[in-house]
Short mmCIF file of C-alpha atoms in Angstrom, two decimals:
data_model
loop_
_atom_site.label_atom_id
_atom_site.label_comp_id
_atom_site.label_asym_id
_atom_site.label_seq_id
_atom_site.Cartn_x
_atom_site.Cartn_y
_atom_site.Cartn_z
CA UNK G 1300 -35.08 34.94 -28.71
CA UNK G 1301 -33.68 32.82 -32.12
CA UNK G 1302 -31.84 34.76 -34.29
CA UNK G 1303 -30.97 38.28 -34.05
CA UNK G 1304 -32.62 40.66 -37.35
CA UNK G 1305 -29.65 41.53 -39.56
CA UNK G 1306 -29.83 44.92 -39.02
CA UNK G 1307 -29.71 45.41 -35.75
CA UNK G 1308 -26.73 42.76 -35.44
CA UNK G 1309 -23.56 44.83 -35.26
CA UNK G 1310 -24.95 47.29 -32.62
CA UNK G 1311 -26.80 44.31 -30.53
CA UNK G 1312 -22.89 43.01 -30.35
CA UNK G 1313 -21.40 46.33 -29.19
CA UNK G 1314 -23.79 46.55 -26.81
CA UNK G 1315 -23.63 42.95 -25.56
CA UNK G 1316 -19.51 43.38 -25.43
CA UNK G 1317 -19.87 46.96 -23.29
CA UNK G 1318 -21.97 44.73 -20.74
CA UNK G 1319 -18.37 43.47 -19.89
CA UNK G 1320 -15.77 45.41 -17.05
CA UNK G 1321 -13.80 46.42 -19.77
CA UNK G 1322 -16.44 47.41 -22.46
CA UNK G 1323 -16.54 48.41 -26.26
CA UNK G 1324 -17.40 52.55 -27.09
CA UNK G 1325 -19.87 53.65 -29.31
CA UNK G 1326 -17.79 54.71 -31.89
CA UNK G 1327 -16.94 53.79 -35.49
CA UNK G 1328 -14.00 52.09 -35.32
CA UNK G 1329 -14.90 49.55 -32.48
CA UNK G 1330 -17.68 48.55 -35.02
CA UNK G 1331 -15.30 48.36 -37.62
CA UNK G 1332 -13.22 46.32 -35.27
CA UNK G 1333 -16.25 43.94 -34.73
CA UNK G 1334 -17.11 43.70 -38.32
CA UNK G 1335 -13.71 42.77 -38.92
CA UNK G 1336 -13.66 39.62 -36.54
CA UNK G 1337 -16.80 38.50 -35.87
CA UNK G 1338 -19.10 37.17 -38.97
CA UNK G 1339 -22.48 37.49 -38.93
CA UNK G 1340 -23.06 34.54 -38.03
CA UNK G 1341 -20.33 34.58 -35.31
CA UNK G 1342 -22.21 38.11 -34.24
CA UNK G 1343 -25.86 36.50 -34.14
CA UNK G 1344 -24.04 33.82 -31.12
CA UNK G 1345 -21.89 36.46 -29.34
CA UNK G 1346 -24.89 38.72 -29.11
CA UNK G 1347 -26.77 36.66 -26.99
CA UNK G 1348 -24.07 34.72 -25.18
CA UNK G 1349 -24.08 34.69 -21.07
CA UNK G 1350 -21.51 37.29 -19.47
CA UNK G 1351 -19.64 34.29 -17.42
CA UNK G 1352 -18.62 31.20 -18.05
CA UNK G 1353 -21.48 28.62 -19.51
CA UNK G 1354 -22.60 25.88 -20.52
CA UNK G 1355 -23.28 24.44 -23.95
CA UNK G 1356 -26.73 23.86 -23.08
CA UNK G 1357 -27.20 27.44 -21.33
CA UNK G 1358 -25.95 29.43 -24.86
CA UNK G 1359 -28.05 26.84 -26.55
CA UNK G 1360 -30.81 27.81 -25.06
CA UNK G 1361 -30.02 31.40 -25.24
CA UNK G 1362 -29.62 31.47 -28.96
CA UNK G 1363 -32.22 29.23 -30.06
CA UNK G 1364 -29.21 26.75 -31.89
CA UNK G 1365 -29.41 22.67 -31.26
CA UNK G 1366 -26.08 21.78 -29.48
CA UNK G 1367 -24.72 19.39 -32.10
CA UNK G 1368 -24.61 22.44 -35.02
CA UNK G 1369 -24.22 25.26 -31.85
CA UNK G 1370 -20.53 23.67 -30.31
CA UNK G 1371 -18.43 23.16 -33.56
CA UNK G 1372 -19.73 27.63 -34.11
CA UNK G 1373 -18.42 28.07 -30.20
CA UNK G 1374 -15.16 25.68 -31.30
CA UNK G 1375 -14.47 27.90 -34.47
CA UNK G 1376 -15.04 31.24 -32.21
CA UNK G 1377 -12.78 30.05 -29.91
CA UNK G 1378 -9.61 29.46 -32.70
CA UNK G 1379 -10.15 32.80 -33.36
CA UNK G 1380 -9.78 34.60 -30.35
CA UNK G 1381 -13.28 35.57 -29.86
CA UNK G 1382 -14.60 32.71 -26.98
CA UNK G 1383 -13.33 31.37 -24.04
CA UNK G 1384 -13.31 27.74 -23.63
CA UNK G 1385 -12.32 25.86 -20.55
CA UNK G 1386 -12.84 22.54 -19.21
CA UNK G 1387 -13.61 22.90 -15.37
CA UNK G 1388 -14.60 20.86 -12.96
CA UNK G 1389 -15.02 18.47 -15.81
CA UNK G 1390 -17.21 20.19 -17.93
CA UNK G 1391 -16.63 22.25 -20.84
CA UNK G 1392 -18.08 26.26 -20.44
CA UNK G 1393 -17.52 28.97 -22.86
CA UNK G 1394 -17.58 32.60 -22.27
CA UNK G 1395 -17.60 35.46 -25.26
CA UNK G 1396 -13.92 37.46 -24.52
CA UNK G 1397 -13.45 40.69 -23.85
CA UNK G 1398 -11.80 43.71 -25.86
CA UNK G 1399 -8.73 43.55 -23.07
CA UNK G 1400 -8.00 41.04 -22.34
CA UNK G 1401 -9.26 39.17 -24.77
CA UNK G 1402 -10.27 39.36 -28.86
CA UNK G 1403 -7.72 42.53 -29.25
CA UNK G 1404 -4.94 40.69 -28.77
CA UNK G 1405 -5.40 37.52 -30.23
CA UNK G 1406 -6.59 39.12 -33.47
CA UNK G 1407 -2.90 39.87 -33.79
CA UNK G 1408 -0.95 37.06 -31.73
CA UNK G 1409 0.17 34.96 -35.07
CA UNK G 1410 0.18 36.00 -38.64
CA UNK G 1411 -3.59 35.24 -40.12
CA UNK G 1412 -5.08 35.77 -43.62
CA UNK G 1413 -8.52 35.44 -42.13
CA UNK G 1414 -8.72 39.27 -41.32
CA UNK G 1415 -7.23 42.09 -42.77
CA UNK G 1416 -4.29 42.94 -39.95
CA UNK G 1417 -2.90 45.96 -41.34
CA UNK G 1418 -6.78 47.30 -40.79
CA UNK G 1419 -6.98 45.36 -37.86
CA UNK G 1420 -3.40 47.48 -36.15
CA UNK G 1421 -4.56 51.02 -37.40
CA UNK G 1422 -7.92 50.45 -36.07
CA UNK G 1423 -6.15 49.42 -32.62
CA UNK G 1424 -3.88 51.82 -32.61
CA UNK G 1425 -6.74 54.64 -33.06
CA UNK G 1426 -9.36 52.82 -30.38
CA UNK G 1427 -6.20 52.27 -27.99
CA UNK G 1428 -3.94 54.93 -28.25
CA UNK G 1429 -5.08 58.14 -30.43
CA UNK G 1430 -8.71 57.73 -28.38
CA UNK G 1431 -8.36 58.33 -24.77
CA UNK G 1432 -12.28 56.85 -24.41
CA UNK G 1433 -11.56 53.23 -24.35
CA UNK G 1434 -7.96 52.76 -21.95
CA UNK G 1435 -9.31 55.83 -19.41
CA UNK G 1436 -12.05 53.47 -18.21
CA UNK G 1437 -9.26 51.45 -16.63
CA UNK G 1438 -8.21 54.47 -14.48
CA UNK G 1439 -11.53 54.59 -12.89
CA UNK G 1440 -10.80 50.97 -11.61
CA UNK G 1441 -9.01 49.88 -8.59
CA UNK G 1442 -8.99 46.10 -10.41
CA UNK G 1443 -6.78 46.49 -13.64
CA UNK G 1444 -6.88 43.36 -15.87
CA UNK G 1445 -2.86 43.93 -15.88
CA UNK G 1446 -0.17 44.68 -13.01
CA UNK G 1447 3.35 45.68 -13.75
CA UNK G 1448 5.60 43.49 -11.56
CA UNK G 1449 9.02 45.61 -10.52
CA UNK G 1450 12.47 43.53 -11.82
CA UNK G 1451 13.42 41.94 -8.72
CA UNK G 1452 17.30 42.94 -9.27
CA UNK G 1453 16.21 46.43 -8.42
CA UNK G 1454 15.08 45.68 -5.07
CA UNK G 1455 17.98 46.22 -1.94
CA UNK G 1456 17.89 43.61 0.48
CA UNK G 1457 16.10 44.92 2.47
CA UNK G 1458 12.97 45.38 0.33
CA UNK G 1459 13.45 42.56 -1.27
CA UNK G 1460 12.37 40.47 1.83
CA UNK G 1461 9.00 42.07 1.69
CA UNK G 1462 8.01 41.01 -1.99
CA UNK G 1463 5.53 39.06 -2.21
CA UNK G 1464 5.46 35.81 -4.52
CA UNK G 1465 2.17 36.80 -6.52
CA UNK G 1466 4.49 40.40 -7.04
CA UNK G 1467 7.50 38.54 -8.70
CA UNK G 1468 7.29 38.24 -12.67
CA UNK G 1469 9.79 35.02 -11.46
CA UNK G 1470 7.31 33.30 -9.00
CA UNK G 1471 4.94 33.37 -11.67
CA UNK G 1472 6.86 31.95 -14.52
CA UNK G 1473 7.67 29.23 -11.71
CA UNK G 1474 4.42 27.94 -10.38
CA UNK G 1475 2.79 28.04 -14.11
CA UNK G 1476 2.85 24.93 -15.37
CA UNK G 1477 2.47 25.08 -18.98
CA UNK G 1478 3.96 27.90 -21.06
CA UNK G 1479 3.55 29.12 -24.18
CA UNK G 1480 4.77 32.20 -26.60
CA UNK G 1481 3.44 33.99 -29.42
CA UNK G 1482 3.83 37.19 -31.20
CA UNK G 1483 3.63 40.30 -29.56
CA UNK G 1484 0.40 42.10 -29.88
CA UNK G 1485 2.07 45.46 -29.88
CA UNK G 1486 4.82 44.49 -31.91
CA UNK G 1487 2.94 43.14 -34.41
CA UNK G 1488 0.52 45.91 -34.42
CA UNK G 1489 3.66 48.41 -34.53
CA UNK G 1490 4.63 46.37 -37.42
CA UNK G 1491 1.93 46.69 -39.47
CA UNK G 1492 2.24 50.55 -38.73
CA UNK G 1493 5.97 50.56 -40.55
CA UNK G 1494 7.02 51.11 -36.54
CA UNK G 1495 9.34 47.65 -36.18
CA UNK G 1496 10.55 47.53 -32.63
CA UNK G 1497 14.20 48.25 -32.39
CA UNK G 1498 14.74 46.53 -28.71
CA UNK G 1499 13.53 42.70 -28.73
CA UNK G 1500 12.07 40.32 -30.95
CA UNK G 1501 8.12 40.15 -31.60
CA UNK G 1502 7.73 36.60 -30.70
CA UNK G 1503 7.58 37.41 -27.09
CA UNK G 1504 3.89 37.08 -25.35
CA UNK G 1505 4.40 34.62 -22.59
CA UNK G 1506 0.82 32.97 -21.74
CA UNK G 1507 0.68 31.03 -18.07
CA UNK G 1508 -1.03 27.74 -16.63
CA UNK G 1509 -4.51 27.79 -18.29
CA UNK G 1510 -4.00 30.96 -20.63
CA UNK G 1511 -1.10 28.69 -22.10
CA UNK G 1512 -3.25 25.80 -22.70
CA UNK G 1513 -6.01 27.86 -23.74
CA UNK G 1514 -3.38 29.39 -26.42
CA UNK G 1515 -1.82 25.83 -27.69
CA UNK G 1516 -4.85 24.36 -28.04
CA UNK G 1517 -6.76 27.04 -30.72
CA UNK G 1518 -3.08 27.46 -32.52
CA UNK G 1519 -2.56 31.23 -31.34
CA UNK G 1520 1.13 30.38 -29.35
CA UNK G 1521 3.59 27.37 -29.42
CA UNK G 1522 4.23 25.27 -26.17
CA UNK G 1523 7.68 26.43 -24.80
CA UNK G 1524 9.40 24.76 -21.66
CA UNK G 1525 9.64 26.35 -17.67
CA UNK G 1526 13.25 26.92 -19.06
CA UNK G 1527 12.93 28.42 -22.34
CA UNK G 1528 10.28 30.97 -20.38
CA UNK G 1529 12.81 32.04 -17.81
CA UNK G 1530 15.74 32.93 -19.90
CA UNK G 1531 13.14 34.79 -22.08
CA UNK G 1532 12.29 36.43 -18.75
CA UNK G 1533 16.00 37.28 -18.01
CA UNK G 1534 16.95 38.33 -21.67
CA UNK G 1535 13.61 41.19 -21.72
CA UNK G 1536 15.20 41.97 -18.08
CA UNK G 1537 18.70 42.72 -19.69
CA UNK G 1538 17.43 44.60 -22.44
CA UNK G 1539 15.15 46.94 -20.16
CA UNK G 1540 11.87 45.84 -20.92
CA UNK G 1541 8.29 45.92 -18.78
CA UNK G 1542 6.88 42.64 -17.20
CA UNK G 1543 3.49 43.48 -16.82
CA UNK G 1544 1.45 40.65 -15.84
CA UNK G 1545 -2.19 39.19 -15.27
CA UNK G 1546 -3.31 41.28 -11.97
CA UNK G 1547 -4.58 37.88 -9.99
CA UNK G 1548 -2.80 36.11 -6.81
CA UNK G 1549 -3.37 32.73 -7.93
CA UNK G 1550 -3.49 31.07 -11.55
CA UNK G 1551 -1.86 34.29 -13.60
CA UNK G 1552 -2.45 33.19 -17.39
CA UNK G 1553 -0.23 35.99 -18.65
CA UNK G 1554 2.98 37.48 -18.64
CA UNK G 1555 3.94 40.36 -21.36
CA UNK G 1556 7.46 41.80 -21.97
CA UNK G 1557 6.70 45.56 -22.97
CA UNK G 1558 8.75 48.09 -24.32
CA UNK G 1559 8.23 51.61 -24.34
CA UNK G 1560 7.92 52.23 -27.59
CA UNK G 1561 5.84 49.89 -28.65
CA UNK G 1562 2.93 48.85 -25.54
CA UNK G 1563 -0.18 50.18 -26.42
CA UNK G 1564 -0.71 50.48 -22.62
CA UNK G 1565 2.58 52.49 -21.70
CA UNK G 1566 2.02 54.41 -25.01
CA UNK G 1567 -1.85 55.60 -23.84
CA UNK G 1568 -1.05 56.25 -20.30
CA UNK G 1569 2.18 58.31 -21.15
CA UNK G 1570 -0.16 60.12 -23.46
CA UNK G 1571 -3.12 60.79 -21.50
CA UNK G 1572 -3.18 60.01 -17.78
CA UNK G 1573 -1.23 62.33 -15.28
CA UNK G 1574 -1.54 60.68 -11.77
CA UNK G 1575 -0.75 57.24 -10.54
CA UNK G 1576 -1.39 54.70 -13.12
CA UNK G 1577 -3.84 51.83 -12.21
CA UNK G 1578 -1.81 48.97 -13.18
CA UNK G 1579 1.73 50.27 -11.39
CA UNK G 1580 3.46 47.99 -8.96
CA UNK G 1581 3.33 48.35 -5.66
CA UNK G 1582 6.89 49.85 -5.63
CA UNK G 1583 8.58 53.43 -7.17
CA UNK G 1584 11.59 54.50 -7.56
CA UNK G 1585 13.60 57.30 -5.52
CA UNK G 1586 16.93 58.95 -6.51
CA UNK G 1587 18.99 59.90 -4.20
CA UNK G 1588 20.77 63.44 -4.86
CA UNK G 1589 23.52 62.32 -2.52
CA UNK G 1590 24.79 60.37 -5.57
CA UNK G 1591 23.18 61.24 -8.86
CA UNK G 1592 25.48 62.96 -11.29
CA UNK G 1593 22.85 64.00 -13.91
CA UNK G 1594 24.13 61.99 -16.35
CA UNK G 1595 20.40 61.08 -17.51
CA UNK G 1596 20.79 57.21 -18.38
CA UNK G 1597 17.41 55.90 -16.50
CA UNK G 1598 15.70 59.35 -17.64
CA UNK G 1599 16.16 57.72 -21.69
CA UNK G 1600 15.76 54.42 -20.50
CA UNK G 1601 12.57 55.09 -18.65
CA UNK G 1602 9.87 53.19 -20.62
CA UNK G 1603 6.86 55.66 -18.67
CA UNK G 1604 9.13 58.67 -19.33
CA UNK G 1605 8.60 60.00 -15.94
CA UNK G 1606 12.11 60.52 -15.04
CA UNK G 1607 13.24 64.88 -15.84
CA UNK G 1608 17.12 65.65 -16.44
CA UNK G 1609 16.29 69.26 -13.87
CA UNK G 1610 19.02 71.54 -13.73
CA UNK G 1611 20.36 71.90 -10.06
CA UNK G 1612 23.81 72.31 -8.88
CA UNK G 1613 24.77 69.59 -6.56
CA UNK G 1614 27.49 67.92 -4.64
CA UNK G 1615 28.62 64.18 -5.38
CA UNK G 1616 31.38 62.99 -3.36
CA UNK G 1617 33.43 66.65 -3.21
CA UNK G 1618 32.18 67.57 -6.99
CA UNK G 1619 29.43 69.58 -8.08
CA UNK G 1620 27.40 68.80 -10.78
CA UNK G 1621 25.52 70.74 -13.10
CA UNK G 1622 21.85 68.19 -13.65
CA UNK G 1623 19.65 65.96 -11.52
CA UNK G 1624 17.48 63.36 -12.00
CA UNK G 1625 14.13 63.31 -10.70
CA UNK G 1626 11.89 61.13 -10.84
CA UNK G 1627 7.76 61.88 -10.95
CA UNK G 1628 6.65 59.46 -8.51
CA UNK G 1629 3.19 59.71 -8.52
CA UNK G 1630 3.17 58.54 -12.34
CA UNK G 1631 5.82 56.27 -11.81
CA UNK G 1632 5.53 52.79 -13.15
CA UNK G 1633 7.24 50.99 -10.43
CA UNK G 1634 8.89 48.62 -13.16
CA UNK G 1635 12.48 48.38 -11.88
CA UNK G 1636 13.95 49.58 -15.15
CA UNK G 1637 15.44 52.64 -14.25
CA UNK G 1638 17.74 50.85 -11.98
CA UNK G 1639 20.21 48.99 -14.10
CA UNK G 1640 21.22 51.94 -16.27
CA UNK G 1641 22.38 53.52 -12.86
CA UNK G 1642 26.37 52.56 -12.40
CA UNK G 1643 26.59 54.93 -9.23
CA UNK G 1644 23.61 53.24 -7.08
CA UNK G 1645 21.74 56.33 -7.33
CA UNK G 1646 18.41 54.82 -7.61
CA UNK G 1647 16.15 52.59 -5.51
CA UNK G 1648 12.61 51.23 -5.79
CA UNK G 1649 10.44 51.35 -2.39
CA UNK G 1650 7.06 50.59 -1.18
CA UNK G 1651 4.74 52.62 -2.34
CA UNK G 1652 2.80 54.22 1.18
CA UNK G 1653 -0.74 53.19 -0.60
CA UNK G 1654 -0.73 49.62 -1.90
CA UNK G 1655 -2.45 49.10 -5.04
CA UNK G 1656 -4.77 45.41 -4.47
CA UNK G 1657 -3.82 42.37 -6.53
CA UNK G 1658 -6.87 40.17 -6.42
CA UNK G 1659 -7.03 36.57 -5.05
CA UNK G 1660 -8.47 35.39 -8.65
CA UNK G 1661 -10.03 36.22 -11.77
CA UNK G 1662 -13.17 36.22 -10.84
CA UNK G 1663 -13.00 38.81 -8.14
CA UNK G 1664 -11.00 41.04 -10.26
CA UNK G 1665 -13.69 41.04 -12.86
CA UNK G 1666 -16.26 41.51 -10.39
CA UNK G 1667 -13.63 44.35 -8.62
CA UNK G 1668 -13.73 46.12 -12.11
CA UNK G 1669 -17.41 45.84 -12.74
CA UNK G 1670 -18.37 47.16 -9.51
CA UNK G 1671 -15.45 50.36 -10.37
CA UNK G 1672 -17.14 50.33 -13.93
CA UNK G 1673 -20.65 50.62 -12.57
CA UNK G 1674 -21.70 47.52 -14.19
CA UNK G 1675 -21.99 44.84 -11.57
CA UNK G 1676 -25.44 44.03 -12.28
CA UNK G 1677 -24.17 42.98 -16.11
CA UNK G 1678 -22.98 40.17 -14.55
CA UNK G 1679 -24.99 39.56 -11.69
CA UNK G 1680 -28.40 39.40 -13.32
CA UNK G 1681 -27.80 38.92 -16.66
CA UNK G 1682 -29.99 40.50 -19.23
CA UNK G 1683 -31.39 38.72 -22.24
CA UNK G 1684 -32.99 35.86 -19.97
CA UNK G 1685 -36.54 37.96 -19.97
CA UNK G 1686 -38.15 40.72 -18.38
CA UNK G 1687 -38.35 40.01 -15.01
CA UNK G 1688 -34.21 39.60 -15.02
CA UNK G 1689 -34.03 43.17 -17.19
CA UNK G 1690 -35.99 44.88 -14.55
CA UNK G 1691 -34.33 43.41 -11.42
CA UNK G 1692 -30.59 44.65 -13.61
CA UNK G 1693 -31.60 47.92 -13.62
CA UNK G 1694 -33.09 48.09 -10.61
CA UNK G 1695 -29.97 47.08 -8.94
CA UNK G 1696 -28.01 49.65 -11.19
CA UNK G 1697 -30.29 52.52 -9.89
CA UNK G 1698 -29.50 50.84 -6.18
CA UNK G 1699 -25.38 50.85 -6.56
CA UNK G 1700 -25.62 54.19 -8.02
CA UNK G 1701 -27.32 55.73 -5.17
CA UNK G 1702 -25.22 57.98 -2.70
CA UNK G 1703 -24.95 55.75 0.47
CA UNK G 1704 -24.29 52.81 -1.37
CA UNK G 1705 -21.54 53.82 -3.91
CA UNK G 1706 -20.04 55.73 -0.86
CA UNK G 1707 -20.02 52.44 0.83
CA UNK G 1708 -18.53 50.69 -2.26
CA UNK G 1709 -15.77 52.99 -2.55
CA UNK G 1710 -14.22 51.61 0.35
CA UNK G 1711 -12.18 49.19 -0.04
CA UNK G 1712 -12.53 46.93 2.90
CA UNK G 1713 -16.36 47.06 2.10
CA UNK G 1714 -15.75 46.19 -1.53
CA UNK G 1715 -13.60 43.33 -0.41
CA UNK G 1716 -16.48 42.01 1.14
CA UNK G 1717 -18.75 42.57 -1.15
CA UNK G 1718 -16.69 41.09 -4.29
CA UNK G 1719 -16.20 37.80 -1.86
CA UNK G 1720 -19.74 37.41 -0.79
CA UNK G 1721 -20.56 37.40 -4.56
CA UNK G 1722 -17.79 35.67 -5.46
CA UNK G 1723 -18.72 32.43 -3.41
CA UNK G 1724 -22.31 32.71 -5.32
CA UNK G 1725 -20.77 32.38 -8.64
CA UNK G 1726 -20.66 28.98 -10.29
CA UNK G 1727 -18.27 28.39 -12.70
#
């Protein structure tokens, strides 16, 4: 395979990126977006990189580059954002990143001259926010790469006992082991856009466990301690912002602190999705008329927006008011931060009747997402190793597209069994 032909270099990468769960449109400014960050050279390697985690020697076989000139490329890649490296089980394998979460992000998590970020946010902001192409594909997944996790202080006792630890934004600052924090992607994209966030500071992108050594190590965040990442928890708490985190049980490598102004994925879902949001927690809020007085505090502080000031006449302890709150609960974020602007204990968050799934790990979210994506076979049998493997891909595509068996995968207990049974094949 060698070398890819120059002209065909940009497009082979767009299409080698879409392979992924959460792919890269056909459109002008995702190449724009590519050209921007990946070289040519960096384009000729990503191209023709494996979809999961590899080795050295696989991607040096795949590109037709002798290891000893091939790892210092994948090293280089990897300080900017656009390769995963991780050392497991002993042995160093690489993986080309995603658009979400993945080379979007770090192309704006510290201040570079490498790239042109002013470019770099108005290209974003179009591809993320002004396009509803590229962040609807994660409403046609059950497996979101990201999970909003509901402030704990707005949970009664009684809920609060059934919370589960992968659920609290605190459990997982916890159990991390390594933290680190760097700018805000959104922040510093909103930045760039002469939008400056007016609620908390940009240097607020917590990364978790491996994400934070993965982070440290290639210079995009600066090691904090367990400490210093819980009272940056509490303060974005306080001051009524978002914890949406990395939608995995075990080994979370991210936590962000969003605001609604500023989140590229709070601004695209208020703008273009009307039903329940992919990436909600499993709890929403409920006002109770009983002792709302309309004053419409947690409808401005909403970060979603989904709270209305209605007018209905209504009695509060022997007075009758004028307004109501109500809140849309079927777009509802589930975020907890409607709560603490209530003084009268109007408002409480509950258990949403159908539980959104967290999965166990990484792995079978991806593989979650791909099969919601229609693009399990991407990763499965991954093309590029000859003709034989392109075949058997799309033969399996033409199999998980057929009636019986995408009815079968819409289930979710059938899914779950599926995404384990492959899960346990994958080697990583």
């Amino acid at each position: 395979m060698g070398h890819l032909a120059g002209k065909n270099l940009y497009p082979d990468l767009r299409k080698r990126v879409d392979q992924n769960a959460v792919g890269a449109p056909d459109t002008k400014e995702m190449y724009e977006i590519l050209k921007l960050v990946f070289s040519e050279d960096d384009a000729r390697i990503a191209a023709q990189m494996p979809m999961m985690f590899s080795s050295l020697g696989t991607i040096s076989k795949r590109t037709g580059i002798d290891q000893a000139e091939l790892k210092p490329k994948l090293a280089s890649m990897a300080d900017r954002g656009l390769v995963f490296d991780f050392e497991i089980r002993g042995k160093m394998l690489y993986m080309l990143a995603p658009p979400v979460v993945g080379f979007f992000e770090f192309s704006m998590m510290r201040e570079r001259k490498d790239i042109d970020q002013k470019r770099m946010s108005e290209l974003l902001h179009h591809v993320l926010i002004d396009d509803p192409t590229f962040m609807q594909s994660f409403s046609r997944s059950e497996a979101s790469p990201f999970r909003v996790r509901v402030h704990e202080t707005a949970l009664d006792e009684g809920t609060f006992s059934e919370i589960l630890d992968y659920e609290r934004a605190v459990q997982m600052v916890e159990d991390a082991g390594k933290w680190s924090v760097a700018l805000c992607h959104c922040r510093h994209v909103a930045h760039h856009l002469g939008r400056d966030c007016r609620k908390f500071p940009m240097e607020s992108c917590l990364s978790l466990g491996m994400g934070a050594d993965y982070t440290i190590r290639h210079g995009m965040a600066r090691e904090i301690s367990r400490q210093n990442a819980m009272e940056l928890l509490v303060e974005s708490r306080e001051k009524g912002l978002v914890h949406t985190g990395d939608n995995v049980q075990h080994r979370p490598t991210f936590l962000c602190l969003c605001c609604g102004c500023c989140c590229e994925v709070i601004n695209s879902f208020k703008k273009f999705v009307d039903y329940d949001p992919p990436f909600s927690s499993n709890f929403e809020a409920r006002i109770d008329p009983l002792l709302c007085n309309g004053c419409g505090k947690c409808a401005r502080a909403c970060p979603a927006e989904v709270i209305d000031l209605v007018e209905k006449e209504h009695p509060v302890k022997g007075r009758v008011f004028k307004k109501l709150c109500k809140v849309e609960t079927e777009v509802c974020l589930g975020c907890g931060v409607c709560h603490a602007t209530c003084k009268f204990g109007a408002i409480s968050l509950k258990r949403r009747s159908r539980q959104k799934i967290t999965p166990e790990s990484a792995i079978k979210r991806v593989l979650t997402h791909a099969i919601d994506q229609g693009k399990l076979a991407n990763l499965i049998l991954d093309q590029g190793n000859g003709i034989g493997t392109a075949v058997a891909n799309r033969m399996l595509t033409a199999i998980l597209a057929l009636p019986p068996a995408k009815q079968a995968l819409a289930s979710r207990q059938v899914k779950s069994r599926f995404v384990d049974m492959m899960a346990a094949k994958v080697k990583v």
